[in-house]
Tab-separated table of C-alpha atoms (C1' of nucleotides) in Angstrom:
chain	number	residue	atom	x	y	z
A	1	MET	CA	91.214	133.297	75.863
A	2	PRO	CA	88.879	132.199	72.340
A	3	ASP	CA	91.685	128.784	72.133
A	4	LYS	CA	95.541	127.813	73.274
A	5	LYS	CA	98.117	130.476	72.467
A	6	PRO	CA	100.179	129.672	69.801
A	7	SER	CA	103.411	131.159	71.230
A	8	ASP	CA	105.200	130.542	68.021
A	9	PRO	CA	107.259	133.061	67.212
A	10	SER	CA	109.526	130.431	65.333
A	11	ASP	CA	108.898	127.739	66.718
A	12	LEU	CA	109.833	127.930	70.665
A	13	MET	CA	107.912	126.565	73.785
A	14	THR	CA	108.121	127.900	76.865
A	15	ILE	CA	108.214	124.986	79.206
A	16	ARG	CA	104.707	124.137	80.286
A	17	GLU	CA	103.394	124.010	76.669
A	18	THR	CA	105.941	121.280	76.443
A	19	CYS	CA	104.508	119.337	79.032
A	20	GLU	CA	101.647	119.216	77.733
A	21	ALA	CA	102.676	118.041	75.231
A	22	PHE	CA	104.579	115.301	76.042
A	23	GLU	CA	103.428	114.719	79.154
A	24	VAL	CA	105.783	114.896	81.102
A	25	THR	CA	106.237	117.377	83.518
A	26	PRO	CA	108.300	120.879	84.456
A	27	ARG	CA	110.649	118.365	86.572
A	28	THR	CA	111.073	115.497	84.666
A	29	LEU	CA	111.832	118.119	81.676
A	30	ARG	CA	114.520	120.484	83.594
A	31	PHE	CA	115.729	117.283	84.455
A	32	TYR	CA	116.712	115.575	81.473
A	33	GLU	CA	118.581	119.013	80.711
A	34	GLN	CA	120.816	118.533	83.899
A	35	LYS	CA	121.311	115.254	82.211
A	36	GLU	CA	122.200	117.082	79.158
A	37	LEU	CA	119.572	115.201	76.960
A	38	LEU	CA	118.198	118.332	76.050
A	39	PHE	CA	119.690	122.158	75.501
A	40	PRO	CA	117.004	124.401	75.804
A	41	ILE	CA	117.151	128.274	74.641
A	42	ARG	CA	117.678	130.671	77.617
A	43	ARG	CA	116.002	133.627	77.204
A	44	GLY	CA	117.118	135.311	80.368
A	45	THR	CA	116.167	132.350	83.008
A	46	ARG	CA	113.253	131.143	80.275
A	47	ARG	CA	113.623	127.897	79.268
A	48	LEU	CA	112.443	127.571	75.692
A	49	PHE	CA	112.380	123.628	74.254
A	50	THR	CA	112.931	124.149	70.121
A	51	ARG	CA	112.182	121.925	67.466
A	52	ARG	CA	115.291	120.024	67.580
A	53	ASP	CA	114.050	119.727	71.530
A	54	ARG	CA	111.028	118.334	71.437
A	55	ALA	CA	113.008	116.044	68.735
A	56	ARG	CA	115.075	114.196	71.255
A	57	LEU	CA	112.280	113.961	73.269
A	58	LYS	CA	110.413	112.208	71.554
A	59	LEU	CA	113.313	110.283	70.636
A	60	ILE	CA	113.728	109.711	75.152
A	61	LEU	CA	110.632	108.650	75.271
A	62	ARG	CA	110.903	105.617	73.078
A	63	GLY	CA	113.739	104.628	74.433
A	64	LYS	CA	112.304	104.805	78.381
A	65	ARG	CA	109.498	102.523	76.857
A	66	PHE	CA	112.479	100.041	75.267
A	67	GLY	CA	113.904	100.551	78.455
A	68	PHE	CA	116.738	102.015	77.984
A	69	SER	CA	118.379	104.029	80.941
A	70	LEU	CA	119.095	107.649	80.695
A	71	GLU	CA	122.279	107.784	80.617
A	72	ASP	CA	121.789	104.524	77.568
A	73	ILE	CA	119.659	107.030	76.076
A	74	ARG	CA	122.003	110.273	76.557
A	75	GLN	CA	125.170	108.847	74.421
A	76	LEU	CA	122.673	107.456	71.558
A	77	LEU	CA	121.594	111.437	70.678
A	78	ASN	CA	125.035	112.781	71.988
A	79	MET	CA	126.535	110.709	69.700
A	80	TYR	CA	123.970	112.639	66.709
A	81	ASP	CA	125.460	115.694	67.375
A	82	ARG	CA	128.349	115.545	68.095
A	83	ASP	CA	129.498	114.828	64.181
A	84	PRO	CA	126.502	114.914	62.761
A	85	GLY	CA	128.300	112.970	58.945
A	86	GLN	CA	129.188	109.812	59.613
A	87	GLN	CA	125.449	108.220	59.014
A	88	GLU	CA	126.012	105.302	58.480
A	89	ALA	CA	128.690	104.718	61.523
A	90	GLN	CA	126.186	105.727	63.712
A	91	LEU	CA	122.747	104.106	62.121
A	92	LEU	CA	124.995	100.816	62.246
A	93	ARG	CA	125.532	101.792	65.781
A	94	THR	CA	122.808	102.328	66.663
A	95	TYR	CA	121.088	99.583	65.458
A	96	GLU	CA	123.843	97.543	67.494
A	97	VAL	CA	122.714	99.059	70.653
A	98	ALA	CA	119.384	98.548	68.805
A	99	LEU	CA	119.621	94.483	69.427
A	100	GLU	CA	121.239	93.988	72.399
A	101	ARG	CA	118.159	95.495	74.456
A	102	LEU	CA	115.870	93.552	72.321
A	103	SER	CA	118.276	90.150	73.520
A	104	THR	CA	118.091	91.853	77.630
A	105	MET	CA	113.954	92.035	76.561
A	106	GLU	CA	113.601	88.733	75.534
A	107	ARG	CA	116.182	87.505	77.903
A	108	GLN	CA	113.523	88.968	80.571
A	109	ARG	CA	110.858	87.533	78.990
A	110	ASP	CA	111.805	84.118	78.728
A	111	GLU	CA	112.816	84.333	82.461
A	112	LEU	CA	109.375	86.371	83.585
A	113	ASN	CA	107.649	83.100	81.160
A	114	GLU	CA	109.461	80.597	84.304
A	115	ALA	CA	108.481	82.469	87.272
A	116	ILE	CA	105.143	82.015	86.169
A	117	GLY	CA	104.736	79.032	84.994
A	118	GLU	CA	106.214	78.100	89.306
A	119	LEU	CA	103.652	79.784	90.460
A	120	LYS	CA	101.651	78.189	88.869
A	121	VAL	CA	102.369	75.224	90.406
A	122	GLN	CA	102.804	76.674	93.412
A	123	ILE	CA	99.491	77.852	93.110
A	124	ALA	CA	98.173	74.470	92.240
A	125	LEU	CA	99.785	73.235	95.549
A	126	GLY	CA	98.100	75.205	97.370
A	127	ALA	CA	94.922	74.870	95.300
A	128	GLU	CA	95.089	71.145	96.486
A	129	HIS	CA	96.622	71.493	99.979
A	130	LEU	CA	93.552	73.889	100.504
A	131	ALA	CA	91.558	70.506	99.184
A	132	GLU	CA	92.599	68.644	101.154
A	133	LEU	CA	91.799	70.719	104.597
A	134	ARG	CA	88.758	71.140	103.435
A	135	ARG	CA	88.024	67.865	103.393
A	136	SER	CA	89.287	65.946	106.449
A	137	ALA	CA	87.809	69.401	108.943
A	138	GLY	CA	85.401	70.967	106.384
B	1	MET	CA	140.749	68.444	109.274
B	2	PRO	CA	139.338	65.450	107.927
B	3	ASP	CA	136.121	66.803	106.250
B	4	LYS	CA	133.920	69.800	106.802
B	5	LYS	CA	132.330	69.550	110.808
B	6	PRO	CA	129.262	68.837	111.061
B	7	SER	CA	128.853	71.374	113.718
B	8	ASP	CA	125.165	69.619	114.003
B	9	PRO	CA	124.976	69.572	117.699
B	10	SER	CA	121.365	68.920	117.577
B	11	ASP	CA	121.201	70.937	114.264
B	12	LEU	CA	121.787	73.896	114.185
B	13	MET	CA	124.166	75.947	111.917
B	14	THR	CA	126.986	79.178	112.105
B	15	ILE	CA	125.811	81.900	109.412
B	16	ARG	CA	128.833	80.678	107.078
B	17	GLU	CA	127.080	77.662	106.847
B	18	THR	CA	123.531	79.305	106.298
B	19	CYS	CA	125.122	81.290	103.474
B	20	GLU	CA	127.131	78.369	101.939
B	21	ALA	CA	124.332	76.561	101.574
B	22	PHE	CA	122.154	78.681	100.483
B	23	GLU	CA	123.795	80.940	98.504
B	24	VAL	CA	123.521	84.049	99.173
B	25	THR	CA	125.812	86.534	102.071
B	26	PRO	CA	126.475	87.563	106.062
B	27	ARG	CA	124.900	90.360	105.193
B	28	THR	CA	121.545	89.073	103.717
B	29	LEU	CA	121.083	87.098	107.140
B	30	ARG	CA	121.809	89.772	109.248
B	31	PHE	CA	119.845	91.865	106.568
B	32	TYR	CA	116.739	88.909	106.372
B	33	GLU	CA	116.911	88.523	111.189
B	34	GLN	CA	117.027	92.914	111.313
B	35	LYS	CA	113.897	92.839	109.083
B	36	GLU	CA	112.435	90.624	110.996
B	37	LEU	CA	112.198	87.471	108.623
B	38	LEU	CA	114.919	85.198	110.278
B	39	PHE	CA	114.992	84.374	114.045
B	40	PRO	CA	118.330	82.558	114.952
B	41	ILE	CA	119.078	81.835	118.573
B	42	ARG	CA	121.889	83.830	119.665
B	43	ARG	CA	125.263	82.134	122.346
B	44	GLY	CA	126.560	84.586	123.451
B	45	THR	CA	127.114	87.137	119.691
B	46	ARG	CA	127.164	84.699	117.294
B	47	ARG	CA	123.832	83.305	115.310
B	48	LEU	CA	122.621	80.112	114.584
B	49	PHE	CA	120.187	79.401	113.226
B	50	THR	CA	117.481	76.213	112.814
B	51	ARG	CA	115.640	74.435	110.803
B	52	ARG	CA	113.149	77.394	110.888
B	53	ASP	CA	115.205	79.559	110.562
B	54	ARG	CA	115.554	77.236	107.868
B	55	ALA	CA	112.675	76.857	106.444
B	56	ARG	CA	111.857	79.918	105.872
B	57	LEU	CA	114.192	81.355	104.346
B	58	LYS	CA	114.307	78.674	101.496
B	59	LEU	CA	110.392	80.525	101.166
B	60	ILE	CA	111.927	83.806	101.412
B	61	LEU	CA	113.953	83.108	98.685
B	62	ARG	CA	110.872	81.436	96.669
B	63	GLY	CA	108.835	84.431	96.926
B	64	LYS	CA	112.124	86.466	95.458
B	65	ARG	CA	112.402	84.496	92.452
B	66	PHE	CA	108.804	85.545	91.833
B	67	GLY	CA	109.394	89.339	92.590
B	68	PHE	CA	107.420	89.141	96.076
B	69	SER	CA	109.127	92.179	98.122
B	70	LEU	CA	109.835	91.285	101.802
B	71	GLU	CA	108.052	93.067	102.828
B	72	ASP	CA	105.053	91.255	101.482
B	73	ILE	CA	107.112	88.259	102.949
B	74	ARG	CA	107.283	88.847	106.308
B	75	GLN	CA	104.020	89.594	106.067
B	76	LEU	CA	102.855	86.259	105.230
B	77	LEU	CA	105.516	84.284	107.174
B	78	ASN	CA	104.885	86.254	109.997
B	79	MET	CA	100.506	85.780	109.907
B	80	TYR	CA	101.916	81.556	110.062
B	81	ASP	CA	103.823	82.150	113.062
B	82	ARG	CA	101.760	84.581	114.931
B	83	ASP	CA	98.663	82.043	115.471
B	84	PRO	CA	98.906	78.863	114.200
B	85	GLY	CA	95.773	77.121	114.512
B	86	GLN	CA	94.495	79.638	110.946
B	87	GLN	CA	95.711	77.473	108.223
B	88	GLU	CA	92.742	77.463	106.332
B	89	ALA	CA	92.401	81.295	106.004
B	90	GLN	CA	96.571	81.338	106.330
B	91	LEU	CA	96.484	79.292	102.824
B	92	LEU	CA	93.058	80.658	101.180
B	93	ARG	CA	94.900	84.485	102.230
B	94	THR	CA	98.603	83.337	100.728
B	95	TYR	CA	96.621	81.535	97.651
B	96	GLU	CA	94.988	85.592	96.949
B	97	VAL	CA	97.895	86.831	97.702
B	98	ALA	CA	99.814	84.932	94.784
B	99	LEU	CA	96.581	85.476	92.724
B	100	GLU	CA	96.985	88.567	92.950
B	101	ARG	CA	100.750	87.971	91.614
B	102	LEU	CA	100.410	85.834	89.326
B	103	SER	CA	98.475	88.335	87.145
B	104	THR	CA	101.241	91.409	87.560
B	105	MET	CA	103.339	89.541	86.424
B	106	GLU	CA	101.834	88.456	83.317
B	107	ARG	CA	100.342	91.758	83.045
B	108	GLN	CA	104.631	92.379	82.847
B	109	ARG	CA	104.948	89.635	81.006
B	110	ASP	CA	102.039	91.351	78.201
B	111	GLU	CA	104.628	94.503	78.139
B	112	LEU	CA	107.171	93.856	77.754
B	113	ASN	CA	105.864	91.808	74.959
B	114	GLU	CA	104.449	94.704	73.721
B	115	ALA	CA	107.942	97.149	74.289
B	116	ILE	CA	110.002	94.160	72.174
B	117	GLY	CA	106.988	93.680	69.854
B	118	GLU	CA	107.726	97.404	68.956
B	119	LEU	CA	111.666	97.702	69.644
B	120	LYS	CA	111.765	95.075	67.011
B	121	VAL	CA	108.943	97.654	64.668
B	122	GLN	CA	111.956	100.296	65.384
B	123	ILE	CA	116.004	97.272	64.670
B	124	ALA	CA	113.421	97.055	61.414
B	125	LEU	CA	113.184	100.220	60.280
B	126	GLY	CA	116.548	100.582	60.916
B	127	ALA	CA	117.721	98.636	58.562
B	128	GLU	CA	115.964	99.972	55.967
B	129	HIS	CA	116.827	102.439	56.335
B	130	LEU	CA	120.599	101.477	56.509
B	131	ALA	CA	119.861	100.425	52.823
B	132	GLU	CA	118.618	103.084	52.087
B	133	LEU	CA	121.612	105.084	52.260
B	134	ARG	CA	124.238	102.162	51.280
B	135	ARG	CA	122.310	101.672	48.130
B	136	SER	CA	122.832	106.210	47.090
B	137	ALA	CA	126.291	106.199	48.380
B	138	GLY	CA	127.902	103.001	49.286
C	1	DA	C1'	99.263	147.564	94.569
C	2	DG	C1'	97.387	143.285	95.159
C	3	DA	C1'	96.642	138.482	94.200
C	4	DG	C1'	97.467	134.882	90.895
C	5	DG	C1'	100.134	132.187	87.564
C	6	DT	C1'	104.504	131.182	85.813
C	7	DG	C1'	108.336	129.602	86.020
C	8	DA	C1'	113.378	129.352	88.392
C	9	DT	C1'	116.919	127.387	91.134
C	10	DT	C1'	118.742	125.217	95.447
C	11	DA	C1'	117.954	121.394	98.115
C	12	DC	C1'	116.549	116.608	100.786
C	13	DG	C1'	113.661	112.928	100.360
C	14	DT	C1'	112.012	108.763	97.371
C	15	DT	C1'	112.315	103.237	96.957
C	16	DG	C1'	114.525	98.602	97.902
C	17	DA	C1'	118.197	95.058	98.816
C	18	DC	C1'	121.278	94.878	100.411
C	19	DG	C1'	127.289	96.340	99.633
C	20	DT	C1'	131.547	98.488	101.865
C	21	DA	C1'	134.126	99.774	105.260
C	22	DA	C1'	135.555	101.281	110.135
C	23	DA	C1'	136.339	99.566	114.398
C	24	DT	C1'	135.896	95.500	118.016
C	25	DG	C1'	135.622	91.112	120.204
C	26	DA	C1'	136.003	86.242	120.369
C	27	DA	C1'	137.983	81.939	119.540
C	28	DA	C1'	140.425	78.587	117.255
C	29	DC	C1'	145.284	77.048	116.579
C	30	DG	C1'	150.457	75.901	116.545
D	1	DC	C1'	150.706	84.002	123.679
D	2	DG	C1'	150.736	85.316	119.347
D	3	DT	C1'	147.777	85.226	114.573
D	4	DT	C1'	144.699	83.724	112.318
D	5	DT	C1'	139.934	84.102	110.599
D	6	DC	C1'	135.181	84.354	111.769
D	7	DA	C1'	131.878	87.078	113.594
D	8	DT	C1'	129.829	91.052	115.500
D	9	DT	C1'	127.818	96.020	115.426
D	10	DT	C1'	126.992	100.930	113.461
D	11	DA	C1'	126.640	102.685	109.771
D	12	DC	C1'	127.192	105.346	105.542
D	13	DG	C1'	127.230	104.398	100.226
D	14	DT	C1'	124.333	102.353	96.020
D	15	DC	C1'	121.093	102.837	91.649
D	16	DA	C1'	117.356	105.582	88.071
D	17	DA	C1'	114.477	108.686	87.603
D	18	DC	C1'	112.758	112.332	89.302
D	19	DG	C1'	108.915	114.069	93.885
D	20	DT	C1'	108.733	117.223	96.664
D	21	DA	C1'	109.342	121.791	99.441
D	22	DA	C1'	110.986	126.636	100.517
D	23	DT	C1'	112.343	130.028	98.316
D	24	DC	C1'	112.147	134.259	95.000
D	25	DA	C1'	111.798	136.334	90.551
D	26	DC	C1'	108.025	138.042	86.893
D	27	DC	C1'	104.539	139.512	84.018
D	28	DT	C1'	99.799	140.572	84.136
D	29	DC	C1'	95.131	141.815	85.017
D	30	DT	C1'	91.850	144.888	87.674
DNA sequence: AGAGGTGATTACGTTGACGTAAATGAAACG
DNA sequence: CGTTTCATTTACGTCAACGTAATCACCTCT
């Protein structure tokens, strides 16, 4: 074999090709299909992922990086599917959801920072305690 | 009833009193007992939480705020129980574990910050896109 | 025809920290 | 003595996002 087969008669990709392209497992793709996040076409029993599936997958993975749940993502994606025409309203909705998520993430970060501060204090106290122990009975 | 009964013949507290004092549910205390984090004494079938249980509980809840798992906490607590004498070694161990946890938390915070930055970019792009839509067909 | 690779389906397992429900008991109050 | 009220035990349920078999069907190369 000279190199990877493009296997691109009309831009369809097998499950394995898609997995390699996006670094996910077959299980993940099947799972996403089951959750109605992807809709690969079937040739016989085999799944074939279209350009559209791949575009969706890209958005799914991006959404996951931002901490959206798959259910959140599904709702957003399917909104764009159901009525392709409400561009502005949909974009606006996505924008709002993103802002909400952003504030959640910032709150989480702040809480994490607080906990980090507290933990540092405890660590400092521990260090002191340790030094004391060594002074009194090294 | 004049007021709350101290019910403090020797500093023991019922499960409910303990729950109120620490803002946890009975289920939680029973769960912690089952997980060997607490060892309330039994009068008949009832649990009575000692000063020591409460001290442990305080540490448990603090540990949780830092994101330690109950299993982590159990190991640390029981270490102090099993051989009360290795004070220095134990404190040192706790110190080490805390440092590890600290770095994990800082890493998480950094990742969260990165994601926040990315999300902000996406939001800005969305805003632009939205403005464009409105310009071309408001 | 056997071996190997790819893909499919079905369904149970994982992880953590409890929630929740059901059935029962025992104490306290009037 | 009857009724609340608090308690106990047992055990299944929850949530998310897949992992991990187990079993079966095809295709391809040799």
